[in-house]
CSV table of C-alpha atoms in Angstrom, one decimal:
chain,number,residue,atom,x,y,z
P,279,UNK,CA,-51.6,91.0,-60.2
P,280,UNK,CA,-48.5,89.1,-58.7
P,281,UNK,CA,-47.6,87.7,-54.9
P,282,UNK,CA,-45.1,88.3,-52.7
P,283,UNK,CA,-41.6,86.9,-53.4
P,284,UNK,CA,-40.8,84.7,-50.1
P,285,UNK,CA,-45.0,83.4,-50.9
P,286,UNK,CA,-43.8,81.5,-53.8
P,287,UNK,CA,-43.3,78.6,-51.3
P,288,UNK,CA,-44.5,78.0,-48.1
P,289,UNK,CA,-43.7,75.9,-45.0
P,290,UNK,CA,-45.3,74.7,-41.9
P,291,UNK,CA,-43.3,72.7,-40.0
P,292,UNK,CA,-45.4,70.3,-37.9
P,293,UNK,CA,-44.7,71.0,-34.1
P,294,UNK,CA,-46.0,67.8,-32.9
P,295,UNK,CA,-43.8,64.3,-33.8
P,296,UNK,CA,-46.6,62.2,-34.8
P,297,UNK,CA,-48.4,65.5,-37.0
P,298,UNK,CA,-47.7,66.4,-40.9
P,299,UNK,CA,-45.5,69.4,-41.8
P,300,UNK,CA,-47.2,71.5,-44.9
P,301,UNK,CA,-46.0,72.5,-48.1
P,302,UNK,CA,-47.7,75.6,-49.9
P,303,UNK,CA,-46.7,76.7,-54.1
P,304,UNK,CA,-48.4,79.3,-55.7
P,305,UNK,CA,-47.0,80.0,-58.3
P,306,UNK,CA,-47.4,80.0,-62.5
P,307,UNK,CA,-47.8,76.1,-63.9
P,308,UNK,CA,-45.6,74.3,-66.2
P,309,UNK,CA,-46.3,70.6,-67.4
P,310,UNK,CA,-44.2,68.2,-65.1
P,311,UNK,CA,-44.0,70.5,-61.9
P,312,UNK,CA,-45.6,68.3,-60.0
P,313,UNK,CA,-42.3,65.8,-60.6
P,314,UNK,CA,-39.9,68.2,-60.2
P,315,UNK,CA,-41.4,69.1,-56.7
P,316,UNK,CA,-41.8,65.5,-56.0
P,317,UNK,CA,-38.8,64.6,-56.6
P,318,UNK,CA,-37.4,67.5,-54.1
P,319,UNK,CA,-39.2,66.4,-51.7
P,320,UNK,CA,-38.4,63.0,-51.7
P,321,UNK,CA,-34.4,63.8,-51.9
P,322,UNK,CA,-34.3,65.5,-49.0
P,323,UNK,CA,-36.1,62.1,-47.4
P,324,UNK,CA,-39.8,63.5,-46.6
P,325,UNK,CA,-42.8,61.6,-47.0
P,326,UNK,CA,-46.1,62.4,-49.2
P,327,UNK,CA,-48.8,61.6,-46.8
P,328,UNK,CA,-51.6,64.1,-48.0
P,329,UNK,CA,-52.1,66.9,-51.0
P,330,UNK,CA,-54.2,68.6,-52.9
P,331,UNK,CA,-53.8,70.1,-56.5
P,332,UNK,CA,-55.4,73.0,-58.4
P,333,UNK,CA,-54.5,74.4,-61.8
P,334,UNK,CA,-55.8,77.0,-64.3
P,335,UNK,CA,-53.2,76.0,-66.6
P,336,UNK,CA,-51.9,79.7,-66.3
P,337,UNK,CA,-50.9,79.5,-62.4
P,338,UNK,CA,-50.6,76.7,-59.9
P,339,UNK,CA,-52.0,76.1,-55.9
P,340,UNK,CA,-50.4,73.1,-54.1
P,341,UNK,CA,-50.4,71.8,-50.4
P,342,UNK,CA,-48.6,68.8,-50.2
P,343,UNK,CA,-48.5,67.4,-46.3
P,344,UNK,CA,-45.3,65.5,-45.0
P,345,UNK,CA,-43.5,63.5,-42.6
P,346,UNK,CA,-40.0,61.9,-42.2
P,347,UNK,CA,-37.2,63.2,-41.7
P,348,UNK,CA,-37.3,65.6,-38.5
P,349,UNK,CA,-33.6,67.0,-39.0
P,350,UNK,CA,-34.4,68.6,-42.1
P,351,UNK,CA,-33.5,71.8,-43.0
P,352,UNK,CA,-36.4,73.2,-43.5
P,353,UNK,CA,-34.2,76.8,-45.3
P,354,UNK,CA,-32.5,74.9,-47.5
P,355,UNK,CA,-35.7,72.6,-48.7
P,356,UNK,CA,-37.7,75.7,-49.1
P,357,UNK,CA,-34.7,77.8,-51.4
P,358,UNK,CA,-35.2,74.1,-54.1
P,359,UNK,CA,-38.7,74.2,-54.3
P,360,UNK,CA,-38.2,77.7,-55.8
P,361,UNK,CA,-35.4,77.0,-58.0
P,362,UNK,CA,-37.9,74.2,-59.7
P,363,UNK,CA,-41.3,76.4,-60.0
P,364,UNK,CA,-41.4,78.1,-63.4
P,365,UNK,CA,-38.8,81.2,-63.5
P,366,UNK,CA,-40.1,84.6,-62.1
P,367,UNK,CA,-38.4,88.2,-61.6
P,368,UNK,CA,-38.7,90.6,-58.7
P,369,UNK,CA,-40.0,93.8,-59.3
P,370,UNK,CA,-41.6,95.8,-56.3
P,371,UNK,CA,-41.4,93.2,-54.4
P,372,UNK,CA,-44.3,91.5,-56.7
P,373,UNK,CA,-43.5,88.4,-58.6
P,374,UNK,CA,-44.9,87.9,-61.8
P,375,UNK,CA,-44.8,85.3,-64.5
P,376,UNK,CA,-41.6,84.5,-66.8
P,377,UNK,CA,-41.5,81.9,-69.4
P,378,UNK,CA,-38.8,79.6,-69.0
P,379,UNK,CA,-36.1,78.9,-72.3
P,380,UNK,CA,-37.1,76.4,-74.3
P,381,UNK,CA,-33.7,74.4,-73.7
P,382,UNK,CA,-30.9,74.6,-71.3
P,383,UNK,CA,-27.5,73.9,-70.8
P,384,UNK,CA,-26.5,70.2,-68.6
P,385,UNK,CA,-25.3,70.6,-65.3
P,386,UNK,CA,-21.4,69.7,-65.5
P,387,UNK,CA,-20.4,66.3,-64.6
P,388,UNK,CA,-16.9,65.7,-61.7
P,389,UNK,CA,-15.2,62.8,-61.2
P,390,UNK,CA,-14.9,62.6,-57.4
P,391,UNK,CA,-11.7,60.0,-56.9
P,392,UNK,CA,-10.7,59.1,-53.2
P,393,UNK,CA,-8.9,56.4,-52.2
P,394,UNK,CA,-9.2,54.6,-48.4
P,395,UNK,CA,-8.9,52.1,-45.4
P,396,UNK,CA,-11.8,49.6,-45.8
P,397,UNK,CA,-14.4,49.4,-43.3
P,398,UNK,CA,-17.6,48.0,-42.6
P,399,UNK,CA,-20.6,50.7,-43.9
P,400,UNK,CA,-18.0,53.3,-45.2
P,401,UNK,CA,-19.5,53.8,-48.5
P,402,UNK,CA,-22.7,54.4,-46.1
P,403,UNK,CA,-21.0,56.7,-44.6
P,404,UNK,CA,-19.4,58.4,-47.6
P,405,UNK,CA,-22.7,58.4,-49.5
P,406,UNK,CA,-24.7,60.0,-46.3
P,407,UNK,CA,-22.1,63.1,-47.0
P,408,UNK,CA,-22.4,63.7,-51.0
P,409,UNK,CA,-26.3,63.4,-50.1
P,410,UNK,CA,-25.5,65.8,-47.4
P,411,UNK,CA,-24.6,67.9,-49.6
P,412,UNK,CA,-26.8,67.9,-52.4
P,413,UNK,CA,-23.6,66.5,-54.7
P,414,UNK,CA,-26.4,64.1,-57.2
P,415,UNK,CA,-24.7,60.4,-57.6
P,416,UNK,CA,-25.1,59.4,-61.6
P,417,UNK,CA,-22.3,56.4,-61.3
P,418,UNK,CA,-20.3,55.5,-59.3
P,419,UNK,CA,-17.6,52.1,-59.2
P,420,UNK,CA,-16.8,51.0,-56.0
P,421,UNK,CA,-13.7,48.5,-55.6
P,422,UNK,CA,-11.7,46.9,-52.9
P,423,UNK,CA,-8.2,45.9,-53.4
P,424,UNK,CA,-6.6,43.0,-51.3
P,425,UNK,CA,-5.1,44.4,-49.2
P,426,UNK,CA,-7.6,46.2,-47.5
P,427,UNK,CA,-7.8,49.2,-49.6
P,428,UNK,CA,-11.2,50.9,-51.5
P,429,UNK,CA,-10.8,53.5,-54.2
P,430,UNK,CA,-14.1,54.8,-55.4
P,431,UNK,CA,-15.2,56.7,-58.1
P,432,UNK,CA,-18.4,58.8,-58.0
P,433,UNK,CA,-20.1,60.4,-61.3
P,434,UNK,CA,-21.5,63.3,-59.2
P,435,UNK,CA,-23.9,66.1,-60.6
P,436,UNK,CA,-23.4,69.7,-57.7
P,437,UNK,CA,-27.1,71.0,-57.3
P,438,UNK,CA,-25.8,74.1,-56.4
P,439,UNK,CA,-23.1,74.8,-59.5
P,440,UNK,CA,-20.4,75.1,-57.6
P,441,UNK,CA,-18.4,72.1,-57.4
P,442,UNK,CA,-15.6,74.2,-60.6
P,443,UNK,CA,-15.1,76.3,-57.4
P,444,UNK,CA,-11.6,75.2,-55.5
P,445,UNK,CA,-14.2,75.9,-52.4
P,446,UNK,CA,-16.2,74.0,-53.2
P,447,UNK,CA,-14.2,70.9,-53.9
P,448,UNK,CA,-12.0,71.7,-50.8
P,449,UNK,CA,-15.1,71.6,-48.6
P,450,UNK,CA,-16.4,68.6,-50.4
P,451,UNK,CA,-13.1,66.6,-48.9
P,452,UNK,CA,-12.6,68.4,-46.3
P,453,UNK,CA,-16.4,66.5,-44.9
P,454,UNK,CA,-15.6,63.0,-46.3
P,455,UNK,CA,-12.1,64.0,-44.6
P,456,UNK,CA,-14.2,64.6,-40.6
P,457,UNK,CA,-16.0,61.6,-41.6
P,458,UNK,CA,-13.2,59.1,-42.5
P,459,UNK,CA,-10.5,60.1,-40.6
P,460,UNK,CA,-7.6,59.3,-40.7
P,461,UNK,CA,-8.8,56.3,-42.9
P,462,UNK,CA,-9.7,58.3,-45.7
P,463,UNK,CA,-5.6,58.8,-48.1
P,464,UNK,CA,-7.0,61.3,-51.1
P,465,UNK,CA,-9.6,62.5,-52.6
P,466,UNK,CA,-9.7,64.5,-55.9
P,467,UNK,CA,-12.0,66.1,-58.3
P,468,UNK,CA,-12.1,67.5,-61.3
P,469,UNK,CA,-14.4,67.7,-64.0
P,470,UNK,CA,-15.3,65.3,-66.8
P,471,UNK,CA,-16.9,65.1,-70.5
P,472,UNK,CA,-21.5,63.7,-69.7
P,473,UNK,CA,-20.4,60.7,-72.3
P,474,UNK,CA,-20.1,58.5,-69.0
P,475,UNK,CA,-23.6,58.3,-69.1
P,476,UNK,CA,-24.0,56.4,-72.1
P,477,UNK,CA,-26.7,53.6,-71.9
P,478,UNK,CA,-25.3,49.9,-72.1
P,479,UNK,CA,-27.5,47.6,-73.2
P,480,UNK,CA,-30.0,45.1,-71.9
P,481,UNK,CA,-28.8,41.9,-73.4
P,482,UNK,CA,-26.2,41.9,-69.8
P,483,UNK,CA,-28.6,42.1,-67.3
P,484,UNK,CA,-29.7,39.7,-66.2
P,485,UNK,CA,-33.6,38.7,-66.6
P,486,UNK,CA,-34.6,39.6,-63.6
P,487,UNK,CA,-33.7,42.8,-64.3
P,488,UNK,CA,-34.4,43.1,-67.6
P,489,UNK,CA,-37.5,41.1,-68.1
P,490,UNK,CA,-40.8,42.9,-67.8
P,491,UNK,CA,-42.9,42.3,-64.9
P,492,UNK,CA,-46.5,40.2,-65.6
P,493,UNK,CA,-49.1,42.4,-64.2
P,494,UNK,CA,-51.7,40.0,-64.8
P,495,UNK,CA,-53.4,39.1,-61.5
P,496,UNK,CA,-54.6,35.6,-62.2
P,497,UNK,CA,-50.5,34.8,-62.9
P,498,UNK,CA,-48.6,32.9,-61.0
P,499,UNK,CA,-45.8,35.1,-61.3
P,500,UNK,CA,-47.5,38.5,-60.4
P,501,UNK,CA,-46.5,40.1,-57.2
P,502,UNK,CA,-49.0,39.9,-54.7
P,503,UNK,CA,-48.9,43.7,-54.9
P,504,UNK,CA,-51.0,43.9,-58.1
P,505,UNK,CA,-53.6,42.3,-56.4
P,506,UNK,CA,-53.6,45.8,-54.4
P,507,UNK,CA,-53.8,48.3,-58.0
P,508,UNK,CA,-56.1,49.8,-59.4
P,509,UNK,CA,-56.1,52.5,-62.1
P,510,UNK,CA,-59.5,53.8,-63.4
P,511,UNK,CA,-59.7,56.2,-66.3
P,512,UNK,CA,-62.9,58.0,-67.4
P,513,UNK,CA,-64.2,60.3,-69.4
P,514,UNK,CA,-68.0,60.6,-68.0
P,515,UNK,CA,-67.9,63.2,-64.9
P,516,UNK,CA,-66.3,65.8,-66.3
P,517,UNK,CA,-67.3,67.5,-70.0
P,518,UNK,CA,-63.3,68.1,-70.3
P,519,UNK,CA,-60.6,66.3,-68.7
P,520,UNK,CA,-60.5,62.5,-67.5
P,521,UNK,CA,-60.8,61.6,-64.4
P,522,UNK,CA,-57.4,58.7,-63.1
P,523,UNK,CA,-58.5,57.3,-59.9
P,524,UNK,CA,-55.4,55.1,-58.2
P,525,UNK,CA,-56.2,52.9,-55.2
P,526,UNK,CA,-52.3,50.9,-54.7
P,527,UNK,CA,-50.5,50.6,-51.4
P,528,UNK,CA,-48.3,53.1,-49.7
P,529,UNK,CA,-44.7,53.4,-51.0
P,530,UNK,CA,-41.5,55.5,-50.5
P,531,UNK,CA,-41.3,58.4,-53.0
P,532,UNK,CA,-45.7,57.0,-55.1
P,533,UNK,CA,-46.6,60.8,-55.8
P,534,UNK,CA,-43.5,60.7,-57.6
P,535,UNK,CA,-43.7,58.0,-60.0
P,536,UNK,CA,-47.2,58.6,-60.2
P,537,UNK,CA,-46.1,62.5,-61.5
P,538,UNK,CA,-43.2,62.1,-62.9
P,539,UNK,CA,-45.4,58.3,-65.3
P,540,UNK,CA,-47.6,61.8,-66.3
P,541,UNK,CA,-44.5,64.0,-67.2
P,542,UNK,CA,-43.3,61.9,-69.4
P,543,UNK,CA,-46.7,61.2,-71.2
P,544,UNK,CA,-46.5,65.5,-71.2
P,545,UNK,CA,-49.6,65.5,-69.5
P,546,UNK,CA,-51.1,68.2,-67.7
P,547,UNK,CA,-53.0,68.1,-64.6
P,548,UNK,CA,-55.6,70.3,-64.0
P,549,UNK,CA,-57.3,69.4,-60.4
P,550,UNK,CA,-55.4,66.2,-57.8
P,551,UNK,CA,-55.9,65.6,-54.7
P,552,UNK,CA,-54.5,62.0,-52.7
P,553,UNK,CA,-54.4,60.5,-49.2
P,554,UNK,CA,-52.8,57.8,-47.6
P,555,UNK,CA,-54.8,56.0,-45.6
P,556,UNK,CA,-54.7,53.0,-42.8
P,557,UNK,CA,-52.3,50.4,-43.9
P,558,UNK,CA,-51.1,52.2,-46.4
P,559,UNK,CA,-53.6,52.1,-48.4
P,560,UNK,CA,-53.8,55.4,-50.3
P,561,UNK,CA,-56.5,57.0,-52.9
P,562,UNK,CA,-55.5,59.0,-55.7
P,563,UNK,CA,-57.7,61.3,-57.5
P,564,UNK,CA,-56.8,63.2,-60.7
P,565,UNK,CA,-58.1,65.4,-63.5
P,566,UNK,CA,-56.1,65.6,-66.5
P,567,UNK,CA,-55.9,66.2,-69.9
P,568,UNK,CA,-53.5,66.6,-73.0
P,569,UNK,CA,-50.5,68.9,-74.5
P,570,UNK,CA,-53.6,69.8,-76.4
P,571,UNK,CA,-56.3,71.0,-73.3
P,572,UNK,CA,-57.9,67.6,-74.5
P,573,UNK,CA,-59.5,65.3,-72.6
P,574,UNK,CA,-57.9,60.9,-73.7
P,575,UNK,CA,-60.5,60.0,-75.2
P,576,UNK,CA,-58.2,57.6,-77.5
P,577,UNK,CA,-58.3,53.9,-76.1
P,578,UNK,CA,-55.0,52.8,-76.5
P,579,UNK,CA,-53.9,55.8,-75.1
P,580,UNK,CA,-55.6,55.2,-72.3
P,581,UNK,CA,-54.4,51.8,-71.7
P,582,UNK,CA,-51.1,52.5,-72.9
P,583,UNK,CA,-51.6,55.1,-69.6
P,584,UNK,CA,-53.2,53.1,-67.4
P,585,UNK,CA,-50.6,49.9,-67.8
P,586,UNK,CA,-47.7,52.3,-67.1
P,587,UNK,CA,-49.2,53.6,-64.5
P,588,UNK,CA,-49.4,50.1,-63.0
P,589,UNK,CA,-46.1,48.7,-63.6
P,590,UNK,CA,-45.4,52.1,-62.1
P,591,UNK,CA,-47.1,51.1,-58.5
P,592,UNK,CA,-46.6,47.6,-58.6
P,593,UNK,CA,-43.2,47.4,-59.4
P,594,UNK,CA,-41.2,50.6,-59.0
P,595,UNK,CA,-37.7,49.0,-58.1
P,596,UNK,CA,-36.9,46.0,-59.4
P,597,UNK,CA,-34.2,43.9,-56.9
P,598,UNK,CA,-32.8,40.3,-57.0
P,599,UNK,CA,-29.7,38.6,-56.1
P,600,UNK,CA,-28.3,36.3,-57.6
P,601,UNK,CA,-25.3,34.1,-56.9
P,602,UNK,CA,-22.0,34.3,-59.7
P,603,UNK,CA,-19.9,31.6,-58.8
P,604,UNK,CA,-19.1,32.0,-54.8
P,605,UNK,CA,-19.7,35.5,-55.0
P,606,UNK,CA,-23.2,37.4,-54.4
P,607,UNK,CA,-25.0,39.7,-56.8
P,608,UNK,CA,-26.9,42.7,-55.3
P,609,UNK,CA,-29.0,44.0,-57.9
P,610,UNK,CA,-31.1,47.1,-58.1
P,611,UNK,CA,-33.2,49.1,-61.0
P,612,UNK,CA,-35.0,51.7,-61.6
P,613,UNK,CA,-36.0,53.9,-64.6
P,614,UNK,CA,-35.5,57.4,-65.0
P,615,UNK,CA,-37.4,60.5,-65.6
P,616,UNK,CA,-37.6,61.2,-70.1
P,617,UNK,CA,-34.8,64.5,-68.8
P,618,UNK,CA,-32.3,62.0,-67.7
P,619,UNK,CA,-32.9,62.6,-63.9
P,620,UNK,CA,-32.5,59.9,-61.7
P,621,UNK,CA,-34.5,58.3,-58.5
P,622,UNK,CA,-32.9,59.9,-55.7
P,623,UNK,CA,-31.2,58.4,-52.6
P,624,UNK,CA,-31.2,55.1,-53.8
P,625,UNK,CA,-27.9,54.3,-53.1
P,626,UNK,CA,-28.0,55.8,-49.9
P,627,UNK,CA,-30.5,53.6,-49.4
P,628,UNK,CA,-29.0,50.3,-50.9
P,629,UNK,CA,-25.7,51.2,-49.0
P,630,UNK,CA,-27.9,51.5,-45.7
P,631,UNK,CA,-30.6,48.3,-46.0
P,632,UNK,CA,-26.9,46.2,-46.8
P,633,UNK,CA,-25.1,48.3,-43.4
P,634,UNK,CA,-28.0,47.5,-41.1
P,635,UNK,CA,-27.7,43.2,-42.5
P,636,UNK,CA,-24.3,43.7,-41.2
P,637,UNK,CA,-23.8,43.1,-44.9
P,638,UNK,CA,-19.6,44.1,-46.9
P,639,UNK,CA,-19.5,45.9,-50.2
P,640,UNK,CA,-16.6,44.5,-52.3
P,641,UNK,CA,-17.3,45.9,-55.4
P,642,UNK,CA,-20.6,48.4,-56.6
P,643,UNK,CA,-21.5,49.8,-59.7
P,644,UNK,CA,-23.8,52.1,-61.0
P,645,UNK,CA,-25.0,52.4,-65.3
P,646,UNK,CA,-28.0,52.7,-67.8
P,647,UNK,CA,-30.0,51.0,-69.5
P,648,UNK,CA,-31.9,51.1,-72.1
P,649,UNK,CA,-34.3,48.5,-71.3
P,650,UNK,CA,-37.5,47.8,-73.8
P,651,UNK,CA,-38.0,51.9,-74.7
P,652,UNK,CA,-37.1,53.5,-70.9
P,653,UNK,CA,-33.5,54.4,-69.8
P,654,UNK,CA,-32.8,52.4,-66.3
P,655,UNK,CA,-30.3,53.2,-63.5
P,656,UNK,CA,-29.1,49.7,-62.7
P,657,UNK,CA,-27.1,49.3,-59.7
P,658,UNK,CA,-24.8,46.2,-59.2
P,659,UNK,CA,-23.1,45.2,-56.0
P,660,UNK,CA,-21.4,42.2,-55.4
P,661,UNK,CA,-21.5,41.7,-51.5
P,662,UNK,CA,-18.7,40.9,-49.5
P,663,UNK,CA,-18.9,36.6,-49.5
P,664,UNK,CA,-17.3,36.4,-46.3
P,665,UNK,CA,-19.4,39.0,-44.1
P,666,UNK,CA,-22.8,38.6,-46.5
P,667,UNK,CA,-22.2,34.9,-46.9
P,668,UNK,CA,-24.3,34.4,-43.7
P,669,UNK,CA,-26.7,35.9,-44.1
P,670,UNK,CA,-29.6,34.0,-46.4
P,671,UNK,CA,-30.6,36.2,-49.9
P,672,UNK,CA,-34.3,36.0,-49.6
P,673,UNK,CA,-32.9,38.2,-46.3
P,674,UNK,CA,-30.8,40.7,-48.1
P,675,UNK,CA,-33.6,41.1,-51.0
P,676,UNK,CA,-36.4,41.8,-48.6
P,677,UNK,CA,-34.3,44.0,-46.7
P,678,UNK,CA,-32.9,45.7,-50.0
P,679,UNK,CA,-36.5,46.0,-51.1
P,680,UNK,CA,-38.1,46.8,-47.5
P,681,UNK,CA,-35.7,49.7,-47.4
P,682,UNK,CA,-35.9,51.5,-51.0
P,683,UNK,CA,-39.9,51.3,-50.6
P,684,UNK,CA,-40.5,52.5,-47.6
P,685,UNK,CA,-42.0,49.9,-45.6
P,686,UNK,CA,-38.3,48.8,-43.5
């Protein structure tokens, strides 16, 4: 028995500004499906305010209530959500489950290189174009010359897998030309090897980024947000599942962070419910099993999972502003998935926050580092000292963090 092809993902856009839109997913199940769906939703600039998840291990039914971007392209969002669902094939208008291959070819990496005259907010405008074209920014190098020109190197992956075509490359440069106008001097795109994404050692990072934060609620160095986070694992309420109960503050990508963590530990969700309450408070209940279908009875495994979830909820991103001689450097770090995929829209939100603060960017770089046992993306931004000197560093840090967390 199957379902109609169009029923794999259903989207009901909200009719009123203050009401959420509803996304329903009805498809074969797989470990990490929730993470993949939430990553797509986050990439489209939407926030999940409520959700219900039910699965028997073979088939799942997911309902998500989302808010956020009023200009969302719902048809494109549906297409991208269907693409991350387990592969199906159509026969007599019905969809049947087809197991996914064990390995897949890694996505091709491309180098977008362009030169233009500098202006305020330039980097954010370029990032906006790349996001609109569904290009994932994996790495970036930005430098400004003394004569006011900018050389940008964006290492990108095309989610549409069309960048190898001349038309897609020309369309990308044309979109940039439309936004930058006469400021753009040149634009080139070429395929490159994936070795540019190799990790660097964390020893070159400042302790504010490389050191694991203290999660002890009674420690004077612990973030105040730690007192608002509770993670409890309970095996007494279900004969076959471990119940994970989470109470925390909402932030942009909250459900993605939880789902990403569970995916990294190869944990399956059989039933889940989450809801956003008043004043950013969230309550999440998840009935989970390990890859072998059994509950988590080992106390050490419970402690590891609980600690990791608390870390992701209290410090989903690390933000700091440091002095580099006469210059000011902004650093932002976030963990990647085990699959290598990074958090969506981080660079977009960084550049947007700096644009709103009227701070220029002199240099920027994204690199990956191995911090502890996790791979992290680290964004290093050297601020234009002429424009940024009048903005206090604590205001820069607070403004960027609030934008990344969705609190701006």
